[in-house]
Coordinates of C-alpha atoms in Angstrom, one line a residue:
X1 CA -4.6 -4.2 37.1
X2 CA -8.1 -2.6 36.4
X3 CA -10.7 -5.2 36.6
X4 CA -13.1 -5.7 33.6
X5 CA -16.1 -4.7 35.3
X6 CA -14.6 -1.1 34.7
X7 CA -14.9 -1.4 31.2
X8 CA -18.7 0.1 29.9
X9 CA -21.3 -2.9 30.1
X10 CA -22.1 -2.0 26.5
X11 CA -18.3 -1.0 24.0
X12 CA -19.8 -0.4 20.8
X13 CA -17.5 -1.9 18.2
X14 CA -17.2 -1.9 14.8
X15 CA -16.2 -5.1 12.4
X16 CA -15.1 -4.3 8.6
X17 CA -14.8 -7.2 7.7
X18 CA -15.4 -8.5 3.7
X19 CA -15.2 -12.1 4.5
X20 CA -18.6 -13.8 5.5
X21 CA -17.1 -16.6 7.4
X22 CA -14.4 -14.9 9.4
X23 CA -17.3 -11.5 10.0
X24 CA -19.4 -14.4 12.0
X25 CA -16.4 -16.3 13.6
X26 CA -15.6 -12.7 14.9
X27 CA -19.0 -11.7 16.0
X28 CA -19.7 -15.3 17.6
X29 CA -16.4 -14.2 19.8
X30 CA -17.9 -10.7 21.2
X31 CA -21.5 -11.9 21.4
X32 CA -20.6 -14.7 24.0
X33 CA -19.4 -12.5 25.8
X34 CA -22.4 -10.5 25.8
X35 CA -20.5 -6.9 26.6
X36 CA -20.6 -5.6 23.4
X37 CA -23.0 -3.7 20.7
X38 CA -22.1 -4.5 17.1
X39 CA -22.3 -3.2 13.9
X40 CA -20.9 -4.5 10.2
X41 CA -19.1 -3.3 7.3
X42 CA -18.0 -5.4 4.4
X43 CA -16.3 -2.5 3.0
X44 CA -14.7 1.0 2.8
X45 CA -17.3 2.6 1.4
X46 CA -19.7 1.2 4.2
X47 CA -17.3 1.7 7.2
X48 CA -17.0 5.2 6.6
X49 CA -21.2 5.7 6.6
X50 CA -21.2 4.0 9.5
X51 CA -18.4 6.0 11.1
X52 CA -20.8 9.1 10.0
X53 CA -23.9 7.9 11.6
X54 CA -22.4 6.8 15.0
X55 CA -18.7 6.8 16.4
X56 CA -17.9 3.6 18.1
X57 CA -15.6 2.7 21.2
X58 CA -13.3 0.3 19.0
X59 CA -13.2 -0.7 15.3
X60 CA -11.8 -4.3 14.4
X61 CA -10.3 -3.7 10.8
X62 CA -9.5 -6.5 7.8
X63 CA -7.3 -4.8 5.3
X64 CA -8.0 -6.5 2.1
X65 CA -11.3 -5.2 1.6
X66 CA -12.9 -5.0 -1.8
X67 CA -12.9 -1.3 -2.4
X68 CA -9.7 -0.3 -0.7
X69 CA -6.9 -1.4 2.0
X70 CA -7.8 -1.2 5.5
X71 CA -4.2 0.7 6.1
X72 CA -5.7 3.5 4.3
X73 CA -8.8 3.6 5.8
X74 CA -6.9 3.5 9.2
X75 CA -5.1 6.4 8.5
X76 CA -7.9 8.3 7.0
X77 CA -10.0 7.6 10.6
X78 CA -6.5 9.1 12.2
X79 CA -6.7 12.0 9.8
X80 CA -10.1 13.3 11.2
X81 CA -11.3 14.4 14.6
X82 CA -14.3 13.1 15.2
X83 CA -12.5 9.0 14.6
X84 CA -9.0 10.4 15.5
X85 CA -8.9 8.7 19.0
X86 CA -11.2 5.6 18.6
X87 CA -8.9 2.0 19.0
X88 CA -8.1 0.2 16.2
X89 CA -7.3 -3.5 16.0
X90 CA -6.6 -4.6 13.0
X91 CA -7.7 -8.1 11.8
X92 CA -5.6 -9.9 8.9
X93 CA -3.9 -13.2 7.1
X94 CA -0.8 -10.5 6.8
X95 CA 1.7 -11.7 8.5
X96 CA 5.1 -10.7 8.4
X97 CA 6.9 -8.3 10.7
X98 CA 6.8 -5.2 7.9
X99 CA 3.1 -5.4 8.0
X100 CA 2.7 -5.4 11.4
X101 CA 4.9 -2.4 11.8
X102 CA 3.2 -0.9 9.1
X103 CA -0.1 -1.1 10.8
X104 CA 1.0 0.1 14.0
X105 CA 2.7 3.3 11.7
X106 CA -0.4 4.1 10.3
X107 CA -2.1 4.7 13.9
X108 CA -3.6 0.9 14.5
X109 CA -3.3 0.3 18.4
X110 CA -2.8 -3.3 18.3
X111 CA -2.3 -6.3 15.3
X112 CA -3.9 -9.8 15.3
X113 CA -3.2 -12.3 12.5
X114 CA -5.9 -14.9 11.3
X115 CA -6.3 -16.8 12.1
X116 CA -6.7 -16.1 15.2
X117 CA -8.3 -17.7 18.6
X118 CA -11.7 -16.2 19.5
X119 CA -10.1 -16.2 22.8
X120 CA -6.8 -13.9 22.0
X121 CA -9.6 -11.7 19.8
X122 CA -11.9 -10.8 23.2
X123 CA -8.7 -10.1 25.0
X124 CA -7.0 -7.9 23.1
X125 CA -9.8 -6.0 23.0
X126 CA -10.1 -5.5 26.2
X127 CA -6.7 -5.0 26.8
X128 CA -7.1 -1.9 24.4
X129 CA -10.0 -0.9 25.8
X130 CA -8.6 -1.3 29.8
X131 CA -5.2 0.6 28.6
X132 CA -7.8 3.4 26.9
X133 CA -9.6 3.7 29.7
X134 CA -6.4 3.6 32.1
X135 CA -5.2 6.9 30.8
X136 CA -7.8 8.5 32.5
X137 CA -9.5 11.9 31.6
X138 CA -6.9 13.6 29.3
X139 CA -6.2 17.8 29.1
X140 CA -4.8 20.0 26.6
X141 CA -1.5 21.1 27.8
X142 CA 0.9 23.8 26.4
X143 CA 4.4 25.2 27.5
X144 CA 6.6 27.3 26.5
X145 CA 5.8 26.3 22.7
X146 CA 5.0 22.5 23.5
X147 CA 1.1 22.1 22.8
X148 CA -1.3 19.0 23.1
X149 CA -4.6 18.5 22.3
X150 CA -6.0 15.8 23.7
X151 CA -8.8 15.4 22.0
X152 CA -7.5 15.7 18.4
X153 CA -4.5 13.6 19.9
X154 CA -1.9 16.3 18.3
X155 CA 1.4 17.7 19.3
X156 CA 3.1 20.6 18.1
X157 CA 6.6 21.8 19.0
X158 CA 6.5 25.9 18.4
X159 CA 3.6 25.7 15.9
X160 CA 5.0 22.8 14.1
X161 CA 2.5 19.7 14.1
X162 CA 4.5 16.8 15.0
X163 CA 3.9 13.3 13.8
X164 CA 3.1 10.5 16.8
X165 CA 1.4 7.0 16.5
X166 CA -0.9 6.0 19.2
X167 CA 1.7 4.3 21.8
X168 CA 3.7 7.4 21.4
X169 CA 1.1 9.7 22.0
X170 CA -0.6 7.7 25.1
X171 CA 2.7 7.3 26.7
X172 CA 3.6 11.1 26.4
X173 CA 0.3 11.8 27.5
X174 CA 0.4 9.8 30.2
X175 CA 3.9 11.3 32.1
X176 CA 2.1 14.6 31.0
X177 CA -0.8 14.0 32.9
X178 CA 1.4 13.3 35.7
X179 CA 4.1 15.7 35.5
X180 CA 6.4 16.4 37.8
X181 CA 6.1 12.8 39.3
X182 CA 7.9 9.4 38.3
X183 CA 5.9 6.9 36.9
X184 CA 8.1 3.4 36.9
X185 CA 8.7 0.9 33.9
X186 CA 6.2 -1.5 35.7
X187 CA 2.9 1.1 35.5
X188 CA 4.1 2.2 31.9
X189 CA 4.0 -1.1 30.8
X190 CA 0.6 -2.4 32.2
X191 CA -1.2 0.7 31.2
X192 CA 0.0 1.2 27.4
X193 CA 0.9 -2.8 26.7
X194 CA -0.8 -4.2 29.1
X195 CA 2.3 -6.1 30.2
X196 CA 5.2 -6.1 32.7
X197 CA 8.0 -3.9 32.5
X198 CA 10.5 -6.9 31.8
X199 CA 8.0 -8.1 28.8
X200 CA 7.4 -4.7 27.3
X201 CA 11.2 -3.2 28.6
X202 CA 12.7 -3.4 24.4
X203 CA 9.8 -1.8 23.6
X204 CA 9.5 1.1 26.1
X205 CA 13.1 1.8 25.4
X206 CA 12.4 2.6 21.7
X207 CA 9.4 4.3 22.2
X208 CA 11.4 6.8 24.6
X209 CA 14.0 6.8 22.5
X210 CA 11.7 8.4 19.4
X211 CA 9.6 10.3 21.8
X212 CA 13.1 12.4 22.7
X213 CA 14.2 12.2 19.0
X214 CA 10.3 13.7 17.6
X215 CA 10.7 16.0 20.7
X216 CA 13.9 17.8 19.8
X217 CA 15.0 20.7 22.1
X218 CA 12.0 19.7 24.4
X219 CA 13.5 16.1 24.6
X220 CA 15.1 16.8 27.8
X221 CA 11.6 17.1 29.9
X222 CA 11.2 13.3 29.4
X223 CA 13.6 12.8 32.4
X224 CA 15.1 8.9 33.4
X225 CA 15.2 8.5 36.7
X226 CA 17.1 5.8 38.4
X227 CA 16.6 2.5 36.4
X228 CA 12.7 2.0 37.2
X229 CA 11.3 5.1 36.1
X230 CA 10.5 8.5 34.1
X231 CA 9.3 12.0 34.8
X232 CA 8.0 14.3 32.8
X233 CA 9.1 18.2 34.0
X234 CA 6.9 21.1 32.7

């Protein structure tokens, strides 16, 4: 487990948030921990000025905001390079299982429901952040007609652009970045969910299982071995 004393001493985060009770119960959580640099949006409109002045190391999203839904504005930051790869956690009092798959769809990297403990909030951020940061430095790679870009967080399968949400591109990234060697259940698991491989095992499944199936004839260099672990072969 990476200690939090990797994380930056100052993660610049963002909080569009409408609401001015739940905007202070928020920024009471990150202030007492003293490891953060805020800034505010009540809106849309005001996110997206901020997100042109300076891009932050996490944005913490409400989706019923005044001038639009935060889903939208989620997928718009996904849309555009400069905001393509910052974390997203969004914030809501939507609860129920479509929404939350929704949200991850859309390219949010983790789901909290309010309302939530202060606690939980400080975690998952820096869960997101730890798993960011546990990825370590990312290259382009490209293949025989299999191309990633790192930094616009793309794939493309013989010049077609091929559609990934956040876990699915961190996870392919990461058995790119070590190719040719097996990386078990157990480090897959701490480093994109932060949890053990028996917690996140349903979910690593799928997410293999539509990593292959998005992959197509490539699908075969994402390569089970044993029961504990995956290579990816280049």
């Amino acid at each position: 487990m990476i200690e939090n004393a990797s994380i930056p001493k100052v993660t610049k985060v963002l909080i569009v948030e409408d609401e001015p009770s739940q905007m202070a119960l928020t920024r009471r959580a990150l202030e007492s921990h003293g490891t953060f640099h805020l800034s505010v949006a009540q809106n849309a409109q005001e996110a997206f000025h901020q997100l042109h002045e300076s891009v932050p190391d996490l944005i913490l999203m409400d989706l019923g905001l005044p001038d639009g839904d935060g889903l939208d504005v989620t997928r718009r930051l996904r849309e555009d390079e400069r905001t393509r790869w910052v974390p997203v956690i969004i914030l809501t009092g939507r609860s129920t299982v479509v929404d939350k798959i929704t949200g991850l769809e859309v390219g949010a990297d983790d789901y909290l429901t309010k309302p939530f403990d202060p606690g939980e909030l400080v975690a998952r951020v820096r869960a997101v952040l730890r798993r960011k940061q546990s990825l370590g430095p990312l290259t382009d790679f490209e293949n025989e007609g299999f191309k990633i870009s790192a930094d616009r967080r793309q794939v493309w399968l013989n010049g077609t652009a091929v559609a990934m949400t956040p876990k699915e591109f961190d996870l392919l990234m990461m058995m790119v970045s070590k190719r040719g060697a097996v990386i078990t259940r157990d480090e897959i698991g701490q480093v994109i969910w932060g949890k053990s491989a028996e917690e996140s095992a349903r979910t690593l499944d799928t997410h293999i299982w539509r990593l292959r199936s998005k992959l197509g004839d490539f699908a075969e260099r994402i390569e089970t071995v044993g029961k504990n672990g995956y290579r990816f072969n280049s």
